[in-house]
Coordinates of C-alpha atoms and ligand atoms in Angstrom, one line a residue:
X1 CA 71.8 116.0 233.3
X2 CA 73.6 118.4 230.6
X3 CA 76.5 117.1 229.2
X4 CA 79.8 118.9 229.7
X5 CA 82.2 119.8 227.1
X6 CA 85.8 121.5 227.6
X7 CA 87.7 124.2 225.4
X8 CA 90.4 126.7 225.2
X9 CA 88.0 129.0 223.0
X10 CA 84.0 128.8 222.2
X11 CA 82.9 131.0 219.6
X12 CA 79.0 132.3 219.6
X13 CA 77.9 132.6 216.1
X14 CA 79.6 131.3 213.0
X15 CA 78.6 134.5 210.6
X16 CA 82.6 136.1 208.8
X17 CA 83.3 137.5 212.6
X18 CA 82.6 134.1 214.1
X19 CA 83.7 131.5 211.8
X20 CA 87.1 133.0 210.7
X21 CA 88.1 133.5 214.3
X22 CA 86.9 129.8 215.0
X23 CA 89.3 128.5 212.3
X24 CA 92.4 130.8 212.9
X25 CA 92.2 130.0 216.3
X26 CA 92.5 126.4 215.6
X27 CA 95.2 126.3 213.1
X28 CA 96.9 128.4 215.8
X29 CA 96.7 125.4 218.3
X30 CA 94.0 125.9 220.1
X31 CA 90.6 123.3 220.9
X32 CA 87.5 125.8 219.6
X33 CA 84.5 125.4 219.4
X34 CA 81.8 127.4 217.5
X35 CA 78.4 127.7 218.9
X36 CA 75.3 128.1 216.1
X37 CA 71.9 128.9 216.3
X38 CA 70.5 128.3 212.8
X39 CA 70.0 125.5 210.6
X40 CA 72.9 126.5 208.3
X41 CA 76.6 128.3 209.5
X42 CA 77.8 131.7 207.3
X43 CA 75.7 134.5 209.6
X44 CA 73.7 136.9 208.2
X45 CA 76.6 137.4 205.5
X46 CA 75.4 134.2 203.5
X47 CA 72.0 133.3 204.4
X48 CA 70.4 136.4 204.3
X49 CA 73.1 139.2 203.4
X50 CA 75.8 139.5 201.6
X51 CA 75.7 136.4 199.3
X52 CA 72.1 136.3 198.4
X53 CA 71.8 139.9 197.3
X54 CA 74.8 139.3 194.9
X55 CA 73.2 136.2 193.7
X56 CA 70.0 138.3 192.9
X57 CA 72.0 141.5 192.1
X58 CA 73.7 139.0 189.2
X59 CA 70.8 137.2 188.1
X60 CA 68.4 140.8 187.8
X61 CA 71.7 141.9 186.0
X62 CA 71.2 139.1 183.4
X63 CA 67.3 139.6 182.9
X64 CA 67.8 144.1 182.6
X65 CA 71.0 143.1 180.1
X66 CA 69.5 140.4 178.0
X67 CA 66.1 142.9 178.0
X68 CA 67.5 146.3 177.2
X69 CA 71.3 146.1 175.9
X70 CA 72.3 143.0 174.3
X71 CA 70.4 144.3 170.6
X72 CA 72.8 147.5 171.0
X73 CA 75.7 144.3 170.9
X74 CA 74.1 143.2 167.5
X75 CA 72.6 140.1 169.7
X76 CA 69.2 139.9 169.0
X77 CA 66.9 137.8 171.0
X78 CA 63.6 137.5 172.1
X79 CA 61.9 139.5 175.1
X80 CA 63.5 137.2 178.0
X81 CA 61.1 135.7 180.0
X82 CA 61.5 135.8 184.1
X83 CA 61.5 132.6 186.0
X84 CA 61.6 134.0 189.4
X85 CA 61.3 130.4 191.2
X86 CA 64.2 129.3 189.1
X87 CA 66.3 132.9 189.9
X88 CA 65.2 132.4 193.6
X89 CA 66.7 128.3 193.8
X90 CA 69.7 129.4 192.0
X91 CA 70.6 132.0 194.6
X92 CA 69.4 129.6 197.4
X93 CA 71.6 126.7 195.9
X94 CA 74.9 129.1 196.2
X95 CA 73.8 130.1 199.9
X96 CA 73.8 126.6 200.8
X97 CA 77.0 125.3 199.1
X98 CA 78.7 128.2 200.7
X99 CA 77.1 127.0 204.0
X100 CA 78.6 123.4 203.6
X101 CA 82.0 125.1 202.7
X102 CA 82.3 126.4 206.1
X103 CA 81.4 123.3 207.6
X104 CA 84.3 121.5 205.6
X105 CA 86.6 124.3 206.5
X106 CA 85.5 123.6 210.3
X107 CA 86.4 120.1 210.1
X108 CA 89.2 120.4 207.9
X109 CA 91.0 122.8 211.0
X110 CA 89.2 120.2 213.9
X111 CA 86.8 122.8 214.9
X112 CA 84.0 121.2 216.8
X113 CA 80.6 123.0 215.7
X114 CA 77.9 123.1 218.8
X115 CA 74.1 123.3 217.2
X116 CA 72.1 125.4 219.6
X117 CA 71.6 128.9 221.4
X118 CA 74.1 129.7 223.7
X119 CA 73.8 131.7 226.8
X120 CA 76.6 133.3 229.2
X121 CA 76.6 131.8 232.5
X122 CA 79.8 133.9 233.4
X123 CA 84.0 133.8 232.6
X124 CA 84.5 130.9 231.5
X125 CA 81.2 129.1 231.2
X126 CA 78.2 129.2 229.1
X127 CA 75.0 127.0 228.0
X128 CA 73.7 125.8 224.8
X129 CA 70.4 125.1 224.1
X130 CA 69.7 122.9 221.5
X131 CA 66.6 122.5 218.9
X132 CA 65.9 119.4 220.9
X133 CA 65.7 120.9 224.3
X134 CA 68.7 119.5 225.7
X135 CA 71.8 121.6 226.9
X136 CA 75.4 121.4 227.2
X137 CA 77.4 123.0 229.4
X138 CA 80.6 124.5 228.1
X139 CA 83.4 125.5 230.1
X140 CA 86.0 127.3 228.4
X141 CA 89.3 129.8 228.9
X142 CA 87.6 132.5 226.4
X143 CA 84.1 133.2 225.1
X144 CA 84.2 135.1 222.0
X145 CA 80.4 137.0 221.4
X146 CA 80.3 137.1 217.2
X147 CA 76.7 137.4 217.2
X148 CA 76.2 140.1 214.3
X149 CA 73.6 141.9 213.7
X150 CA 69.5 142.8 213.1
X151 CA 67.7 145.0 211.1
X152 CA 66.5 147.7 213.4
X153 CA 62.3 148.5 212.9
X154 CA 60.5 151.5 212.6
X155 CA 57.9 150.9 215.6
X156 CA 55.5 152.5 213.3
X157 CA 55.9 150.6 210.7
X158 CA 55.5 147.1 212.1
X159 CA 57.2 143.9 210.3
X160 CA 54.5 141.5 209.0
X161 CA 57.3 139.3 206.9
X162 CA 55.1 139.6 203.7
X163 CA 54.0 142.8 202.9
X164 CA 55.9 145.0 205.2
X165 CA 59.2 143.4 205.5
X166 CA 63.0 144.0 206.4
X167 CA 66.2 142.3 204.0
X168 CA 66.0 139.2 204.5
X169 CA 62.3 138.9 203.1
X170 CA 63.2 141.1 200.7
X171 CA 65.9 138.5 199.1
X172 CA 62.9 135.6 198.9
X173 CA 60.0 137.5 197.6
X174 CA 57.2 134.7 195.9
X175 CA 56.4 137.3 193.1
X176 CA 57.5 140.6 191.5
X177 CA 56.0 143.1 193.7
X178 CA 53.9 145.6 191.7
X179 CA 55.4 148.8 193.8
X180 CA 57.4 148.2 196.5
X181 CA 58.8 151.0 198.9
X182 CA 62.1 151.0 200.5
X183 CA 62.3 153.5 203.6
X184 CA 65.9 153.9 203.4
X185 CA 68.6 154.7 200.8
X186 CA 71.2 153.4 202.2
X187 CA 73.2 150.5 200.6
X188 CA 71.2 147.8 202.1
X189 CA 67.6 149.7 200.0
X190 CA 69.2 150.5 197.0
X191 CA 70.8 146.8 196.3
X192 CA 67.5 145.1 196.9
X193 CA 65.4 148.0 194.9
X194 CA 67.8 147.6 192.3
X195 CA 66.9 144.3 191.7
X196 CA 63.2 144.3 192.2
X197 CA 63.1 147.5 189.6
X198 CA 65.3 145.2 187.2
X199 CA 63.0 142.4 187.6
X200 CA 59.8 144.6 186.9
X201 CA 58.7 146.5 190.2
X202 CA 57.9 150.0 190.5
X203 CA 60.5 151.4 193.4
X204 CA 60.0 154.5 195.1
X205 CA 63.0 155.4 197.7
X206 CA 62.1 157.6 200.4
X207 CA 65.0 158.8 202.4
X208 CA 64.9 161.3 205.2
X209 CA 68.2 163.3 204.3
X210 CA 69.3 165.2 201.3
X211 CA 71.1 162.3 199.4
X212 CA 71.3 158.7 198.8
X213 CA 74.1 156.9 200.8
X214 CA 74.7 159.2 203.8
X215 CA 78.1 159.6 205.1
X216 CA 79.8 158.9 201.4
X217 CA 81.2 161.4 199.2
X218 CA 78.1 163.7 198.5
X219 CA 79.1 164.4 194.6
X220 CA 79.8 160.6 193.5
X221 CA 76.6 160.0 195.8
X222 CA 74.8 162.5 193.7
X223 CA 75.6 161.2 190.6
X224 CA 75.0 157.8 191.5
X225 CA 71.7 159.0 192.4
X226 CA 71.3 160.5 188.8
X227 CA 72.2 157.4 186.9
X228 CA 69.5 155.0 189.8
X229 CA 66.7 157.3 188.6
X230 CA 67.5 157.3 185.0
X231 CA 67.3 153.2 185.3
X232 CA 64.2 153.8 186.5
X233 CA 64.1 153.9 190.4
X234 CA 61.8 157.1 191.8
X235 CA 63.6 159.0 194.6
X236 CA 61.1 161.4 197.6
X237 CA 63.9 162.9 199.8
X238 CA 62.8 165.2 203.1
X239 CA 60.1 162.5 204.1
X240 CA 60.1 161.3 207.1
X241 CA 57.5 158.2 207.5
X242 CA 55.3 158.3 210.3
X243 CA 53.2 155.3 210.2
X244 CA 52.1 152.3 207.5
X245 CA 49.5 149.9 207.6
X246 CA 48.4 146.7 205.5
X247 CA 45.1 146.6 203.9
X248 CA 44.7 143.1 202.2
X249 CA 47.3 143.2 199.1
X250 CA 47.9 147.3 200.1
X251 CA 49.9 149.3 201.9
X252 CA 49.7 152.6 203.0
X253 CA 52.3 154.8 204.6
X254 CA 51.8 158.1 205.8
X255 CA 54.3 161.0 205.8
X256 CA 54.6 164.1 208.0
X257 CA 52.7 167.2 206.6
X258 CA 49.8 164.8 205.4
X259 CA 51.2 163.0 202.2
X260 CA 50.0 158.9 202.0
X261 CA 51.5 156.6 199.8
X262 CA 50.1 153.3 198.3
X263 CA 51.9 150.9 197.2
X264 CA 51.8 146.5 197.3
X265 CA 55.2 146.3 199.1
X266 CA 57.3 148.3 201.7
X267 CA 61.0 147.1 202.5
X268 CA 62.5 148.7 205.6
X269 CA 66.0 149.4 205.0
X270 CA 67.2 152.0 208.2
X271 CA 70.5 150.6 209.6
X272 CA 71.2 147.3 211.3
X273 CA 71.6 147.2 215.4
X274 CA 73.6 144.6 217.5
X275 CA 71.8 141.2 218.0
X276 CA 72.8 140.6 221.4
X277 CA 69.2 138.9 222.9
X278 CA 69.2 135.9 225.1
X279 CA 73.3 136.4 226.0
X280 CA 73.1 137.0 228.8
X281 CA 74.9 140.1 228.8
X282 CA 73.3 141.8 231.7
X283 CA 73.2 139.7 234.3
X284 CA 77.3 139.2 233.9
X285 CA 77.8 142.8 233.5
X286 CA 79.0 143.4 230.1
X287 CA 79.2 146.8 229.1
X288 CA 78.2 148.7 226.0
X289 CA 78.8 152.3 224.0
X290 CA 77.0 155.0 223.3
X291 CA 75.6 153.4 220.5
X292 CA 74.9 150.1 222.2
X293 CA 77.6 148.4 221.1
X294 CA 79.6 145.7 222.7
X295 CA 83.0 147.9 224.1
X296 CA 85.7 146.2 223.9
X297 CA 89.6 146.9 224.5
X298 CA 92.3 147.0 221.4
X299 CA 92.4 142.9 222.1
X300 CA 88.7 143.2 221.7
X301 CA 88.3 141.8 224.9
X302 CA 85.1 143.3 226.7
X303 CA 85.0 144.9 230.8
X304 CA 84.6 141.2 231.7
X305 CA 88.2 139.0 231.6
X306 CA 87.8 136.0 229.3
X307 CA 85.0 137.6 227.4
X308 CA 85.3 138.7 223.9
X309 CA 83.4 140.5 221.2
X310 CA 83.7 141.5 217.1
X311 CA 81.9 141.8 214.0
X312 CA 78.9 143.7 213.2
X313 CA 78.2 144.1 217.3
X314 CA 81.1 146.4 218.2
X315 CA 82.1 149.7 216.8
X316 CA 82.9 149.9 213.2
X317 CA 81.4 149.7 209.9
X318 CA 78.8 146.8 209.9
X319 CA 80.9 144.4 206.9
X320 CA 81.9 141.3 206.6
X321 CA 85.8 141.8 205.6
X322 CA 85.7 144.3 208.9
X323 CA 84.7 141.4 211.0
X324 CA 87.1 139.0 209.1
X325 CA 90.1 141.5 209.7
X326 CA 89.0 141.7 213.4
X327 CA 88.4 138.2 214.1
X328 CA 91.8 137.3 212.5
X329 CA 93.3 139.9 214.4
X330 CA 91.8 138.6 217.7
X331 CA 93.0 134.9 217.2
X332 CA 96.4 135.7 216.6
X333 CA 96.7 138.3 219.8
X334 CA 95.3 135.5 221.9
X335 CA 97.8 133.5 220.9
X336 CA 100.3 135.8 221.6
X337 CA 100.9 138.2 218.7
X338 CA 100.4 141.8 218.3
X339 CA 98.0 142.3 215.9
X340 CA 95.3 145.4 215.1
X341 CA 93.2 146.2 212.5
X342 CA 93.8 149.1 209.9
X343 CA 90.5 150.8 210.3
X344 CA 91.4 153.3 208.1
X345 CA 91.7 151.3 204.8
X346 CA 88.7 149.1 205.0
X347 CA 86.8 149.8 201.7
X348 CA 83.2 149.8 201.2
X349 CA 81.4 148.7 198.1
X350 CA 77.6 149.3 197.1
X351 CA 76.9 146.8 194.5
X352 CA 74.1 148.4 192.4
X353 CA 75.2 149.0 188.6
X354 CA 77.8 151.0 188.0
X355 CA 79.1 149.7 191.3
X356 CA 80.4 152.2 193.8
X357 CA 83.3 151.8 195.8
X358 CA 85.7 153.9 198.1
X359 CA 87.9 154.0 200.8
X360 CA 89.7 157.0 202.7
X361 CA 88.2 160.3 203.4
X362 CA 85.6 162.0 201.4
X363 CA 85.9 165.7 200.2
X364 CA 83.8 166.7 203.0
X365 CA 85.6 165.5 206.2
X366 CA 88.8 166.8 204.7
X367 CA 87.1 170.1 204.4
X368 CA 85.7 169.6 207.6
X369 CA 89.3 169.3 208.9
X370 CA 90.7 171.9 206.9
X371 CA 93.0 169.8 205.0
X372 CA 94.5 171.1 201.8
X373 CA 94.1 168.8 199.0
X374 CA 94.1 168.3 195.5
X375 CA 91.5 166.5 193.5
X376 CA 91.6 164.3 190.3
X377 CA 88.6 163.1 188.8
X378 CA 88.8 160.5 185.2
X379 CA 85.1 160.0 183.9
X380 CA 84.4 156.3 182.1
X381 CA 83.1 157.7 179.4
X382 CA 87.0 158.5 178.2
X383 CA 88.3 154.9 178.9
X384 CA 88.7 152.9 175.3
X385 CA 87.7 149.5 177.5
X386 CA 84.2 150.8 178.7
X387 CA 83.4 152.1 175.3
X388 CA 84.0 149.3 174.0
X389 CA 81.8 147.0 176.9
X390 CA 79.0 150.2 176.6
X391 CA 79.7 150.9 180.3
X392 CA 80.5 154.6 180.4
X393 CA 78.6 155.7 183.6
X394 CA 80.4 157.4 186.4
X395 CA 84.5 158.2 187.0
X396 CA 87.3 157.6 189.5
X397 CA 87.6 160.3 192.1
X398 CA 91.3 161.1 193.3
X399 CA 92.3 163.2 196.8
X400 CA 95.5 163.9 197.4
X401 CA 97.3 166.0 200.3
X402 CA 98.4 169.2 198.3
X403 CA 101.7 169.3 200.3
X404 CA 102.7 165.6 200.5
X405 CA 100.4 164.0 197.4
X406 CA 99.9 161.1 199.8
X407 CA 96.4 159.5 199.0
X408 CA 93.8 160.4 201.1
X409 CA 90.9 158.7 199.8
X410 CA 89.4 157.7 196.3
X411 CA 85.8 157.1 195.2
X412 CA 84.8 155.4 192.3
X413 CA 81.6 154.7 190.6
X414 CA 81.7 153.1 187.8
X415 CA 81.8 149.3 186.3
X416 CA 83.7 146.8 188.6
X417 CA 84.8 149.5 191.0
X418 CA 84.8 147.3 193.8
X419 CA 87.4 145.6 192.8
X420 CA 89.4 148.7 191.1
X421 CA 88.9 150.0 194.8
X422 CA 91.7 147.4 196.0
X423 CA 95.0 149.3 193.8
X424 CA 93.9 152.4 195.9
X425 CA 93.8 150.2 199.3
X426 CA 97.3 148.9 198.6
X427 CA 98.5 152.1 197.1
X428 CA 97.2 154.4 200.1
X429 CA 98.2 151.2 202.9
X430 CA 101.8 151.5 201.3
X431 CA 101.5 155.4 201.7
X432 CA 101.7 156.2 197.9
X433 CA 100.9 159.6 196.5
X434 CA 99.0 160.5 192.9
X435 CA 102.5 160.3 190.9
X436 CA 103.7 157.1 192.3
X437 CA 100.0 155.5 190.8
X438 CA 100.1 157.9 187.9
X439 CA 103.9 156.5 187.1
X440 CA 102.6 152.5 187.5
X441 CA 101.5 151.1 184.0
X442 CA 98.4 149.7 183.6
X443 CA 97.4 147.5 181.0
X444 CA 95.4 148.7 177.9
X445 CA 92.7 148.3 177.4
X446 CA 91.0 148.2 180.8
X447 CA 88.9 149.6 183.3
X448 CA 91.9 150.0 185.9
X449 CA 93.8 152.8 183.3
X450 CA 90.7 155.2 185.0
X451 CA 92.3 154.7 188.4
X452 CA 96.0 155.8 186.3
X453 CA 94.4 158.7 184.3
X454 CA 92.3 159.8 187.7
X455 CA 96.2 160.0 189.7
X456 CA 97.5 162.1 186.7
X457 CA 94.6 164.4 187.1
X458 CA 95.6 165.2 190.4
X459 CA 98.3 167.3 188.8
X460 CA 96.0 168.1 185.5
X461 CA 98.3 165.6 183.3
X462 CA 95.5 163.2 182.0
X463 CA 96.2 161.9 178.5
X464 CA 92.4 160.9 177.4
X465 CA 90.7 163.9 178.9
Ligands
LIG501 P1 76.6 137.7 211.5 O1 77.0 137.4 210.1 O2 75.3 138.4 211.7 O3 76.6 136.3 212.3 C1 76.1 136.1 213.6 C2 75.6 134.7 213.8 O4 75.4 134.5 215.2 C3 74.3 134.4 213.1 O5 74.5 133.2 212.3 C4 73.4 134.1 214.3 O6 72.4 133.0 214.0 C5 74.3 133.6 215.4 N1 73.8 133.8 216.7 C6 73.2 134.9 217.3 N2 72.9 134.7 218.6 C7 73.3 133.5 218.9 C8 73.3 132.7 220.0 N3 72.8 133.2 221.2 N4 73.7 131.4 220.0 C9 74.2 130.9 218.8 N5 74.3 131.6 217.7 C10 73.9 132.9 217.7 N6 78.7 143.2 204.2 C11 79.7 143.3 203.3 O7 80.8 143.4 203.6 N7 79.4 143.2 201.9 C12 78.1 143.1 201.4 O8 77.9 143.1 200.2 C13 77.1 143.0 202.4 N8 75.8 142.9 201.9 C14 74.8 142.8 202.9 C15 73.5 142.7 202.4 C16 72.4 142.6 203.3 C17 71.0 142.4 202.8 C18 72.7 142.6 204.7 C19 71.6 142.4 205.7 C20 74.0 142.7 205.2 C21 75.0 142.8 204.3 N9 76.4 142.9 204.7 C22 77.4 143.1 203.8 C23 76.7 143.0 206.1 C24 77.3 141.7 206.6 O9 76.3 140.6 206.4 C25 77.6 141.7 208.1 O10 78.5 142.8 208.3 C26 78.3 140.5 208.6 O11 77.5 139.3 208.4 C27 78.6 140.6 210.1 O12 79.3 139.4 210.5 P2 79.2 138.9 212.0 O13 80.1 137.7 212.1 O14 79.5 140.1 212.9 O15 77.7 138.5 212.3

């Protein structure tokens, strides 16, 4: 017989939606319980996201820098070697210390972790089936889904987790590949071909569109794009794949009008898609959007009372500090706040090097929606602190209403741009225009006086340019 177990909430999924709303919920008062499927807790954010592309975004960082720039430093040493296995354990030691951290934090705030896949029965009850093949049975006042998301595939090009992989192989390749593809140029494909190119692989990009990063500002896109293919990485936009196969230690993918590619490696990199499988979901009615989303009401509950959803499976940019705003935000209303999430200052960041980061509108929605506004754009190359570090790539991109000067959105490529991006969040949260960031002082020399020089511009008053 199962055994039974009681709660006021039971969370499905520990990834930054899950876990987070598990632990505010409990300092809140209430007996949670978080329901995981694989060996260690985090999500896809720190097994096979987030934290494991920074490790390998850092440690390819190291390899490129000790290779290339550290003689231009007067550092002279000789060619660095790559120890790949070594690079590889590093990252996988920081995923699982991470791992453990959430487990402390669960018992730390008495939140009782469930090992096993769960399944909906209804409101109010679900079933966990563990690695073992026994089950519980959970009753509980509210079911939260937190279940993330999966890579979505390219039917055509079929997953064979060596040669032909999505992210998450990507991030634990045995050797360097000698040319890997990545269909995709989104933020996902450029990260991961950023490292493989730093640790020696030829990358090609093909992207379907016109530019790298769809949907961000098209000129800092554009010139991010310039500074990726002068470190090396080969961009074919227009091509639309239509099938790839694996011949041995080949690949080949074929591309409308006739072109073939070979290459050793391809990483499919197309968007992510909720992971809602095994749920449940259908038989208990749940509804989804347009987009297959979990819908869900300002209280992110879903159609069905008692029944809950966040994270990477509801509407939204797919990020980890969206679902962290949302499941904090969810804890507290069920407890009986009022709390919502500003969608409209969540930043995004694209770790490659320069990093880019931005939050707001870009210049094309506010020329979409015939906003006036005034632009103010300070390039690195004029900032005494990345002279002096020999990081000069990129700027800091202002837009301001032309009536009001209220921020409207700022995009920045350049070095540690995601976190320069967080002066802009504050300023634009606290509703600040170009002159009261222009009139702050920032301290010299550093990289921030670009996000002070690019508010002056606004109203052509730099100093250094
Ligand atoms: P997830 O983190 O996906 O967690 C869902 C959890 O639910 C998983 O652990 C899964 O095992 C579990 N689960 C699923 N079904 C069941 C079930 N039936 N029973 C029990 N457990 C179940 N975002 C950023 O903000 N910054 C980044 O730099 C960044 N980099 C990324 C890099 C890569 C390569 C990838 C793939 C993603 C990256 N992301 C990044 C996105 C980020 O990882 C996601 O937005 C985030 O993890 C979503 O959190 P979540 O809680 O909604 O779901």
């Amino acid at each position: 017989m199962a055994e039974e177990k009681q709660f006021d909430l039971t969370v499905i999924g520990s990834g930054p939606g899950g876990y987070v709303a598990s632990i505010r919920a409990a300092q809140l008062g209430l007996k949670v319980a978080c329901i995981e499927k694989a060996p260690s807790l985090g999500g896809t954010c720190l097994r096979v996201g987030c934290i494991p592309s920074k490790a390998l975004l850092e440690s390819s960082a190291h390899f490129m820098f000790a290779g290339k720039q550290l003689a231009q430093h007067g550092v002279v040493v000789e060619r660095p070697k790559l120890d790949l296995n070594r690079m590889m354990k590093r990252k996988q030691q920081t995923v699982n210390m991470l791992g453990k951290g959430v487990e402390t934090l669960f018992k730390k705030n008495k939140v009782e972790l469930i090992c096993g896949t769960a399944r909906i029965l209804g409101s109010g009850s679900l079933e966990v089936e563990s690695a073992d093949n026994t089950s519980t049975l959970v009753h509980s006042k509210h079911i939260l889904i937190a279940t993330g998301s999966q890579p979505v595939s390219l039917p055509s090009v079929p997953f064979d987790g060596e040669r032909i992989v999505s992210s998450a192989e990507a991030l634990s390749f045995e050797n360097v590949p000698e040319h890997l593809v990545v269909i995709g140029g989104g933020y996902i494909g450029l990260e991961l071909g950023s490292v493989w190119k730093r640790l020696g692989s030829r990358v090609t990009v093909l992207e379907m569109r016109p530019q790298i990063f769809p949907g961000m500002d098209g000129e800092t896109a554009l010139e991010a794009q310039r500074i990726l293919h002068r470190q090396g990485l080969e961009f074919e936009f227009g091509k639309k794949v239509t099938s790839a196969m694996r011949n041995g230690d080949q690949c080949q993918i074929a591309l409308e009008g006739g072109d073939t590619i070979e290459c050793s490696h391809i990483l499919v990199a197309v968007g992510r898609k909720p992971f809602l499988e095994g749920l449940g979901l259908d038989s208990i009615g749940v509804q989804l959007d347009s987009e297959g989303k979990v819908q869900v009401s300002k209280g992110f509950e879903t159609n069905i009372p008692g029944i809950y959803a966040l994270g990477d499976l509801v509407s939204g940019p797919m990020l980890a500090h969206k679902a962290e705003e949302e499941a904090v935000a969810f804890a507290e209303t069920l407890c009986g706040e009022t709390r919502s999430v500003d969608y409209q200052h969540i930043p995004s960041v694209v770790y490659t090097h320069p990093e880019l980061a931005m939050v707001g509108a870009t210049e094309e929605s506010l020329k979409e929606a015939s906003t006036a506004y005034r632009k103010g754009v300070f390039h690195f190359r004029a900032n005494g602190r990345a002279r002096a570090s020999g990081a000069v790539d990129g700027w800091v991109k202002m837009l301001a209403d032309e009536a009001s000067d209220q921020i409207l959105g700022v995009h920045i490529l350049g070095e540690n741009a995601g976190e320069l991006i967080h002066e802009i969040v504050v300023a634009m949260k606290f509703k600040a225009t170009s002159q009261d960031l222009a009139r702050i002082c920032h301290a010299h020399p550093t990289f921030s006086e670009t996000v002070k020089e690019s508010a002056l511009a606004v109203s052509d008053r730099t100093i250094h340019s």
